[in-house]
CSV table of C-alpha atoms and ligand atoms in Angstrom, one decimal:
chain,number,residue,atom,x,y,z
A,1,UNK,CA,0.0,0.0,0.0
A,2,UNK,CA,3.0,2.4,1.4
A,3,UNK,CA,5.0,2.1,-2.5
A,4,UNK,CA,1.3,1.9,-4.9
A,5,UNK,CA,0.5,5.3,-2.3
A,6,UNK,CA,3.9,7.2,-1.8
A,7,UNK,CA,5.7,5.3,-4.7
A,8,UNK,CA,8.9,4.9,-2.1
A,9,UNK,CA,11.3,2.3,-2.5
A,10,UNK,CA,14.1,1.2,-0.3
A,11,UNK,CA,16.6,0.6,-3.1
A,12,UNK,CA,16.2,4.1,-4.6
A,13,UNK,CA,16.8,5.8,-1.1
A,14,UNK,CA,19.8,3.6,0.2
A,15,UNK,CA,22.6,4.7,-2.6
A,16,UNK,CA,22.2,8.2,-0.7
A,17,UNK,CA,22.3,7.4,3.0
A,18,UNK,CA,26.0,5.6,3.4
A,19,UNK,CA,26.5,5.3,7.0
A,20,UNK,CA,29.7,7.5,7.4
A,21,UNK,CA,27.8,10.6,5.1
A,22,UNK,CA,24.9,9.9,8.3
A,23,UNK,CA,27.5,10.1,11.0
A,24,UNK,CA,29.2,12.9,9.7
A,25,UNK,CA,25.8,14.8,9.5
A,26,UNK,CA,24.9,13.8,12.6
A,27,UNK,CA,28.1,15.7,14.0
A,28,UNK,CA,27.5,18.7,11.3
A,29,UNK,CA,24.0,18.8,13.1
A,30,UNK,CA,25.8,19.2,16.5
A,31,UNK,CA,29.0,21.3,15.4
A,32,UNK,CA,26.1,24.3,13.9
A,33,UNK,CA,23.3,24.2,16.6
A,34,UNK,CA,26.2,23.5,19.7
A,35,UNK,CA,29.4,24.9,18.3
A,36,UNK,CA,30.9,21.4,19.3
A,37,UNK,CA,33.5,19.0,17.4
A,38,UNK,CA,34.2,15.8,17.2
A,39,UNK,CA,37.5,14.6,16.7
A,40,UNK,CA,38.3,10.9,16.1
A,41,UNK,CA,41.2,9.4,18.9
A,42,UNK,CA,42.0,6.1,16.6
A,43,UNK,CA,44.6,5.6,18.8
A,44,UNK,CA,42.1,4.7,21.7
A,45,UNK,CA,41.3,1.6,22.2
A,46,UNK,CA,37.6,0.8,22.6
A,47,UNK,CA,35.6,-3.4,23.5
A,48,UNK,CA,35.3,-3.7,19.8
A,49,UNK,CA,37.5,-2.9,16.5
A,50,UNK,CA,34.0,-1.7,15.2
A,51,UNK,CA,33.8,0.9,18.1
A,52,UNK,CA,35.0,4.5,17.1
A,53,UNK,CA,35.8,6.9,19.6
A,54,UNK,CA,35.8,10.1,19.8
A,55,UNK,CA,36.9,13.5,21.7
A,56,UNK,CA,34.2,16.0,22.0
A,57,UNK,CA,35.3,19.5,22.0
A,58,UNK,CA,33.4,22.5,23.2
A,59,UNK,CA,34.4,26.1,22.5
A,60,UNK,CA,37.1,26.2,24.7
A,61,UNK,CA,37.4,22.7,26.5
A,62,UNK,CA,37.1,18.7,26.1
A,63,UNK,CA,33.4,18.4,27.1
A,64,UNK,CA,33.6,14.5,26.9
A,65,UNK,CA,33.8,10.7,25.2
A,66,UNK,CA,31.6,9.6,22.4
A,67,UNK,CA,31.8,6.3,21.3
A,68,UNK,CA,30.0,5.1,18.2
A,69,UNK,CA,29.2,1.1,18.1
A,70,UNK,CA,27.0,1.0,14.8
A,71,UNK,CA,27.0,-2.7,13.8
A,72,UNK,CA,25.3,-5.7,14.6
A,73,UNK,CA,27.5,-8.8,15.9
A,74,UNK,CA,26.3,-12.3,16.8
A,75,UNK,CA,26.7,-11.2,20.8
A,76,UNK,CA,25.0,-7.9,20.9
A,77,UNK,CA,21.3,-7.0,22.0
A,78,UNK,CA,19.4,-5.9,19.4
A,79,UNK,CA,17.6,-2.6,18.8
A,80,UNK,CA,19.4,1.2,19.6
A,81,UNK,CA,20.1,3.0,22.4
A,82,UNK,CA,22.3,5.5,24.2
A,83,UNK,CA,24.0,4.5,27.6
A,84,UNK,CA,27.0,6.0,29.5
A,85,UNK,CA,30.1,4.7,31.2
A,86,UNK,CA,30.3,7.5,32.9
A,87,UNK,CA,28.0,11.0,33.7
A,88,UNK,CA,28.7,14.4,33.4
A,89,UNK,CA,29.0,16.1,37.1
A,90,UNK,CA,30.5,19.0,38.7
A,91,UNK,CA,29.9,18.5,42.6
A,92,UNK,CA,32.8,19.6,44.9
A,93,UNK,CA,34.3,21.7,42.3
A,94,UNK,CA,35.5,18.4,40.4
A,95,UNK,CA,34.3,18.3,36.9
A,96,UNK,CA,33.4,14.8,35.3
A,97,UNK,CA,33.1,14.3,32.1
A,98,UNK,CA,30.9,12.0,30.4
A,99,UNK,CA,31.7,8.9,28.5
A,100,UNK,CA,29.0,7.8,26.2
A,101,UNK,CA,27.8,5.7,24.1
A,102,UNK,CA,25.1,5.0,20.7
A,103,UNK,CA,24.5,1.4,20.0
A,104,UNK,CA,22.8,0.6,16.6
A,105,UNK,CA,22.3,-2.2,14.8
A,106,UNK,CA,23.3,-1.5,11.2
A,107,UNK,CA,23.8,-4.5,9.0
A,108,UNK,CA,27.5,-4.3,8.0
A,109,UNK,CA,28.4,-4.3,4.4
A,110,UNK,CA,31.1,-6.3,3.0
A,111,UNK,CA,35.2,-5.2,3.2
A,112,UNK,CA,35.6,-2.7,1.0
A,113,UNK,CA,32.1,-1.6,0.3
A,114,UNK,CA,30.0,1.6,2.5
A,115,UNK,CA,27.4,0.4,4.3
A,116,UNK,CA,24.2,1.8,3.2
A,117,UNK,CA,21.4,2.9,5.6
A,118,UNK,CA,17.4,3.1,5.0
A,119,UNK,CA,15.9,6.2,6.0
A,120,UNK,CA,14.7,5.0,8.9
A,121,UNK,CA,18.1,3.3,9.7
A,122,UNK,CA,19.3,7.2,9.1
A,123,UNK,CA,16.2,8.5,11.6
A,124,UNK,CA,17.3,6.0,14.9
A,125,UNK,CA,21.3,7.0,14.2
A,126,UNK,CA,19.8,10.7,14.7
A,127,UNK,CA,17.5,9.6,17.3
A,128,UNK,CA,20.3,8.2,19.5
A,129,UNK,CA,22.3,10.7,18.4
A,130,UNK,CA,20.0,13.4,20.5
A,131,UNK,CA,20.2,11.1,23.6
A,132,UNK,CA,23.9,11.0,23.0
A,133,UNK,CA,23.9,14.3,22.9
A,134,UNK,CA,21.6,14.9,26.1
A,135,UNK,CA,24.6,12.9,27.6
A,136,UNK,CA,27.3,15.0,26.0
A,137,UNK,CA,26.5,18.8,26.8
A,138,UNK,CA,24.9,17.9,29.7
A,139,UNK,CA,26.2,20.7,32.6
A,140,UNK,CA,24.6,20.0,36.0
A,141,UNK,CA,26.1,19.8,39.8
A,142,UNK,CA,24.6,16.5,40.8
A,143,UNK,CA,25.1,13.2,38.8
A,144,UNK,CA,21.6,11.8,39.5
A,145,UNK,CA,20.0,14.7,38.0
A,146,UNK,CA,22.6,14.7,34.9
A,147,UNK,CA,22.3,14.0,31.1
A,148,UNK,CA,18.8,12.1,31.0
A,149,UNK,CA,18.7,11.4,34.5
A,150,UNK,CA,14.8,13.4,33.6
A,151,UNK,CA,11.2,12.4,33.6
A,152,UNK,CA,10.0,9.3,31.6
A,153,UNK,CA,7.7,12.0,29.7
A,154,UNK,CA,10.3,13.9,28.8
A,155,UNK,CA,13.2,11.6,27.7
A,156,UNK,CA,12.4,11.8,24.5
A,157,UNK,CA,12.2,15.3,23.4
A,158,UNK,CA,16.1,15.5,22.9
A,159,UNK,CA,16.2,12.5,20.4
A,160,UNK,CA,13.7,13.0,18.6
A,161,UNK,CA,14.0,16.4,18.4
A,162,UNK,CA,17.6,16.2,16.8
A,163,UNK,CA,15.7,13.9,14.3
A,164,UNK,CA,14.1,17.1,12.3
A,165,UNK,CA,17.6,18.0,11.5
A,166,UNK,CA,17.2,15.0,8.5
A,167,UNK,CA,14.5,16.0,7.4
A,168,UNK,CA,15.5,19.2,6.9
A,169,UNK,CA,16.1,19.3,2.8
A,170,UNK,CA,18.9,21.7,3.5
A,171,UNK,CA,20.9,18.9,5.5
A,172,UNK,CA,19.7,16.6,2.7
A,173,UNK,CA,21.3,18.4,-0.1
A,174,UNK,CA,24.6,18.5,1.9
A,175,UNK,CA,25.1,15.3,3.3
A,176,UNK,CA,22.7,12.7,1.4
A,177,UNK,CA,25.7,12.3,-1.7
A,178,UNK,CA,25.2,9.1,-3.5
A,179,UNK,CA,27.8,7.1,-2.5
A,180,UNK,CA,29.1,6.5,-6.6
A,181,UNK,CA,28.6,9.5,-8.0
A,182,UNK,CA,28.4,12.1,-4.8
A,183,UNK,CA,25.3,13.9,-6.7
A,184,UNK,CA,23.0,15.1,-4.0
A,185,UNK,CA,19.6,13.5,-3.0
A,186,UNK,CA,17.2,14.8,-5.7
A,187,UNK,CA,14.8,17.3,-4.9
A,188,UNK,CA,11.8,14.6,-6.3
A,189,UNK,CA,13.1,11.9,-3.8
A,190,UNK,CA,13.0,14.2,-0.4
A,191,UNK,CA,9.3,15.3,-1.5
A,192,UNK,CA,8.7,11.8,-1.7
A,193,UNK,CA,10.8,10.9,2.0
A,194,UNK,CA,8.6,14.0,3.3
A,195,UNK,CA,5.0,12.8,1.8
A,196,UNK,CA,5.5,8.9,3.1
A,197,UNK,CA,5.5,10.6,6.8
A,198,UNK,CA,1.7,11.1,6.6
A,199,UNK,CA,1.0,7.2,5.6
A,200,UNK,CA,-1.5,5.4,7.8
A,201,UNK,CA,-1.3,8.0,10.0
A,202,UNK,CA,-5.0,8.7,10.9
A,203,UNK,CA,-5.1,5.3,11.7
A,204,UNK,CA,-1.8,4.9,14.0
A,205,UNK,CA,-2.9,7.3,16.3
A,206,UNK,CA,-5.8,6.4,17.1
A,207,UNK,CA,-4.6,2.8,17.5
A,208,UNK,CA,-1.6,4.6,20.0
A,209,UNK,CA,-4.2,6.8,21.8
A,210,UNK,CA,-6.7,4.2,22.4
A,211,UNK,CA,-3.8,2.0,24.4
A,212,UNK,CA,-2.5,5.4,26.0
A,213,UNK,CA,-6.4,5.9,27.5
A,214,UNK,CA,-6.9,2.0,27.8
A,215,UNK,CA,-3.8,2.6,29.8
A,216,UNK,CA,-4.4,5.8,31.8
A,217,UNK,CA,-8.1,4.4,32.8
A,218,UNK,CA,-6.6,1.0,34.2
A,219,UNK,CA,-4.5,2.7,36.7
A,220,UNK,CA,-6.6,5.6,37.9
A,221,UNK,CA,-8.9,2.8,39.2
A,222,UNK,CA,-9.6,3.4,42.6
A,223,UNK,CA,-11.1,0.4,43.7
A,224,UNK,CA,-8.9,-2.7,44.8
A,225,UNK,CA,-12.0,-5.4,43.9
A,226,UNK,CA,-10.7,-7.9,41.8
A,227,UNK,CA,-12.0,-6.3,37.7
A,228,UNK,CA,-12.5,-8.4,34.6
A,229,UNK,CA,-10.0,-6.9,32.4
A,230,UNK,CA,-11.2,-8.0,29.6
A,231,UNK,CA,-14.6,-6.2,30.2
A,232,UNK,CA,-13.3,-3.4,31.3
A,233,UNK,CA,-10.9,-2.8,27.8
A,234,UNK,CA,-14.2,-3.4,26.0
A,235,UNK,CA,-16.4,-0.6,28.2
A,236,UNK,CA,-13.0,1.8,27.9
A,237,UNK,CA,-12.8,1.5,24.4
A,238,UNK,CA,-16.3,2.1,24.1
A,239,UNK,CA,-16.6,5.1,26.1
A,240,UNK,CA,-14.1,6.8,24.0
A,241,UNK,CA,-15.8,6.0,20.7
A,242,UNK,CA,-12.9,3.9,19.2
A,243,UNK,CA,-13.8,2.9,15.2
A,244,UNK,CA,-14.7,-1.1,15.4
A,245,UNK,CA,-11.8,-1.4,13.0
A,246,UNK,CA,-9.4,0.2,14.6
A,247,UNK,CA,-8.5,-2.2,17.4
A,248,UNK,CA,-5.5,-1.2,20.1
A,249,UNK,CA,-1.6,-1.9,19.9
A,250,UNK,CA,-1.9,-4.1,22.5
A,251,UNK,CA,-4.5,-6.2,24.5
A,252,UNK,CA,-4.6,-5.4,28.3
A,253,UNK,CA,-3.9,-8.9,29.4
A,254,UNK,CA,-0.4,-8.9,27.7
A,255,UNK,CA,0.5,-5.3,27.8
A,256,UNK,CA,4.0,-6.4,29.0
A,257,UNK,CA,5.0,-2.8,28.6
A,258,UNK,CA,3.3,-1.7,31.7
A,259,UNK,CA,3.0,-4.4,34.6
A,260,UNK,CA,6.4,-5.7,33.5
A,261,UNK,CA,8.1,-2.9,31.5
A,262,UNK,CA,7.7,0.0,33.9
A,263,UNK,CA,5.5,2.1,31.9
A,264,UNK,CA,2.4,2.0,34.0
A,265,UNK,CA,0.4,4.8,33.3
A,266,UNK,CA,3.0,5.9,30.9
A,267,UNK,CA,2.1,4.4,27.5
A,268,UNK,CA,1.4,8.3,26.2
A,269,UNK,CA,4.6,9.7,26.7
A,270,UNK,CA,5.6,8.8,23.3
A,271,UNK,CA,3.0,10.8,21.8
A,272,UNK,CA,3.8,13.3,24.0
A,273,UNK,CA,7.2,13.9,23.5
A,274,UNK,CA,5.9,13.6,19.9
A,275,UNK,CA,3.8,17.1,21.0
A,276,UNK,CA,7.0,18.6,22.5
A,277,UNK,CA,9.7,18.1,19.6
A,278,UNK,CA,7.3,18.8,17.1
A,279,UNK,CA,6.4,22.1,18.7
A,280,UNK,CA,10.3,22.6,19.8
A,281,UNK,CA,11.4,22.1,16.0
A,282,UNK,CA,8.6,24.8,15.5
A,283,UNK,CA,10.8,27.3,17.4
A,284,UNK,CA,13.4,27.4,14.5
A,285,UNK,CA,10.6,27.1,11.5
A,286,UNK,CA,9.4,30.6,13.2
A,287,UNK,CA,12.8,31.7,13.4
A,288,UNK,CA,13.5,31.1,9.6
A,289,UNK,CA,16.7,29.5,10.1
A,290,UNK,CA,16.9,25.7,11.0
A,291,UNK,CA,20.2,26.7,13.4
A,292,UNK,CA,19.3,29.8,14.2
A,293,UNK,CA,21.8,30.7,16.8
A,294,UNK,CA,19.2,32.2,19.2
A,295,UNK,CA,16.8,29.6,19.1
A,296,UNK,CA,19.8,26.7,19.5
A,297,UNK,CA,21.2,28.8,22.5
A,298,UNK,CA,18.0,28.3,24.4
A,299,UNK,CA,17.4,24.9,23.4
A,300,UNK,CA,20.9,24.0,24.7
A,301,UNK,CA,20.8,25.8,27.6
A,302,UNK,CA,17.2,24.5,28.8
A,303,UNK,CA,16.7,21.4,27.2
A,304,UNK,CA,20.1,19.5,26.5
A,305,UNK,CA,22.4,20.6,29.2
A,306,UNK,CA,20.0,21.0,31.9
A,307,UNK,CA,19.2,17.4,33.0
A,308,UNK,CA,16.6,17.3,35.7
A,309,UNK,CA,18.4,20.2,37.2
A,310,UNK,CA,14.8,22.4,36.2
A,311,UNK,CA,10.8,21.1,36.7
A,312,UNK,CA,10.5,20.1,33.2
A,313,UNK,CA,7.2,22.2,32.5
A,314,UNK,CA,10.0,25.3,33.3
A,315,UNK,CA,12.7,24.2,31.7
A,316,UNK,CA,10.1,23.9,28.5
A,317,UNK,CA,8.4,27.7,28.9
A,318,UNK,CA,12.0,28.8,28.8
A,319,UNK,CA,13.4,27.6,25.8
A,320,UNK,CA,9.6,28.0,24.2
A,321,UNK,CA,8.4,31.2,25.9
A,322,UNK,CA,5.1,29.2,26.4
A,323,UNK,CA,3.6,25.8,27.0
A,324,UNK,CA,3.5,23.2,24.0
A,325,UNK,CA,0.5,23.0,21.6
A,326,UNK,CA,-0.3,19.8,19.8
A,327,UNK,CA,-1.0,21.5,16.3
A,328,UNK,CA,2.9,21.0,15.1
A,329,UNK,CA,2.4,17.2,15.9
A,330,UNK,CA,-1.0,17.4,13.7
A,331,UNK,CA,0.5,19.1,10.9
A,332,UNK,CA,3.6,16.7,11.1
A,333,UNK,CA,1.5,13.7,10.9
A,334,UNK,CA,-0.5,14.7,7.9
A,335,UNK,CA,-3.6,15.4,10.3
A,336,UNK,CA,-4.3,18.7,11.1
A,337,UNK,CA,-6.8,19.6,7.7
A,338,UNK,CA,-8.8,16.3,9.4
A,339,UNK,CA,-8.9,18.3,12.7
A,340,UNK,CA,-10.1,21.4,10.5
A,341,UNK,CA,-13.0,19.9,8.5
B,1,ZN,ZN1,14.8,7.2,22.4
């Protein structure tokens, strides 16, 4: 349905997203919105020859390690994610720097040949990226409220806010070279990235928001009589007028996620933190400028160095000057002339 609607096709995309082009405009990203650099230290010896590490410099100063593990190997966990060796403190005058590290799980090509990314390979290495870099400028007293030390619901605005900055045609044009010829991602294929966001999205949210409220209703009970769980998905669905085709992401009695994943009551926050980077990334639209200077200065100082040093509703007003609104995540997700009609 996705390539007879949006006419998008892995094979076509792939030639322009090699993984080192990604990498380095990941760190491009970083180097124009944080004034930071990265500088490889091949002469440090990381767990893996696959690991690359690097020094990351701020204006004036090292601000930390980075170490970039990108490939998949018969004994490492699957999936992506950012954790750290160390975390960025600065109590009792002695300053810390963090150590830390992005885990993907790119398929490696053979010797002598780049390895060559989907888009949505390209979106987790920036998604991790932003927790990485939540790690990496973070500059707080107290370890425990360091880096992303923060609230569950607010985890991930960093990440995937830094993941607008590949979408941006802009950062596109420089970085997306095919890896024969190094001629730039056409003009025709980012129109068709940007239009293949919107597919199935009417029906993926309601889907997400029907488990988020499912969710949300199971553990506001009050009541500590036994309840037929089963009955009570079916009257909460319901009550919130959820389509008969439209079914939830996942049944009550194996929603692992919550009673054994720690998400109780938390199933929304990825919608939510949806609602804050979309909004966030809106800050720079307004501005005109996709790194404008002022705009990145705030959303260093407030939302990727800060940690949980601020209430996270504050630390949002001040890079934002206001609450979030939910309209840029509408828009984004091809909904908002629904909304309208
Ligand atoms: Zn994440």
């Amino acid at each position: 349905m996705r390539r007879v609607r949006f006419d998008l096709d892995d094979a076509e995309i792939k030639p322009y997203f090699p993984l080192e082009a990604m990498v380095a405009a990941a760190f491009d990203c970083a180097t124009r919105l944080f004034g930071i650099s990265f500088v490889e230290r091949r002469d440090l010896v990381a767990y893996h020859p696959d690991v690359r590490v690097y020094e990351v410099h701020g204006a004036s100063s090292l601000i930390g390690v980075f170490l970039h593990d990108n490939f998949a190997r018969p004994t490492k966990r699957s999936g992506a994610w950012m954790s750290e060796y160390r975390t960025q403190s600065r109590n009792g005058g002695a300053t810390v720097l963090p150590i830390v590290v992005n885990n993907n799980n790119f398929a490696k090509a053979a010797p002598g040949e780049p390895t060559l990314l989907s888009f949505d390979d390209a979106r987790t290495l920036f998604h991790e990226f932003g927790h990485g870099l939540h790690g990496l400028l973070s500059n707080v007293r107290y370890e425990r409220l360091a880096s992303t030390n923060v609230l569950r619901d607010f985890v991930e605005l960093p990440s995937q806010l830094f993941e607008h900055w590949l979408d941006e045609p802009e950062v596109l044009k420089r970085h997306a070279r095919h890896h024969r010829t190094g001629e730039a991602i056409p003009d025709a294929l980012i129109a068709k990235l940007q239009r293949a966001r919107h597919f199935n999205q009417g029906y993926e949210t309601l889907r997400y928001t029907a488990s988020a409220m499912v969710d949300m209703a199971i553990h506001a009970r009050t009541s500590s009589e036994p309840v037929d769980i089963v009955e009570f998905e079916r009257a909460e669905l319901a009550r919130i007028g959820l389509p008969h085709g439209v079914g939830v992401n996942h049944r009550l009695v194996h929603f692992q996620h919550l009673f054994s994943g720690g998400y109780a009551a938390g199933y929304y926050v990825y919608l939510w933190a949806e609602v804050l980077d979309a909004d966030g990334y809106d800050a720079f639209i307004e501005a005109g400028d996709p790194f404008d200077p002022v705009v990145a200065r705030r959303v260093a100082r407030f939302i990727y160095s800060a940690g949980n040093s601020i209430e996270p509703g504050a630390a949002y007003r001040a890079f934002r000057g206001r609450d979030a609104i939910a309209e840029p995540m509408l828009r984004e997700r091809g909904l908002l002339e629904t909304v309208a009609t």
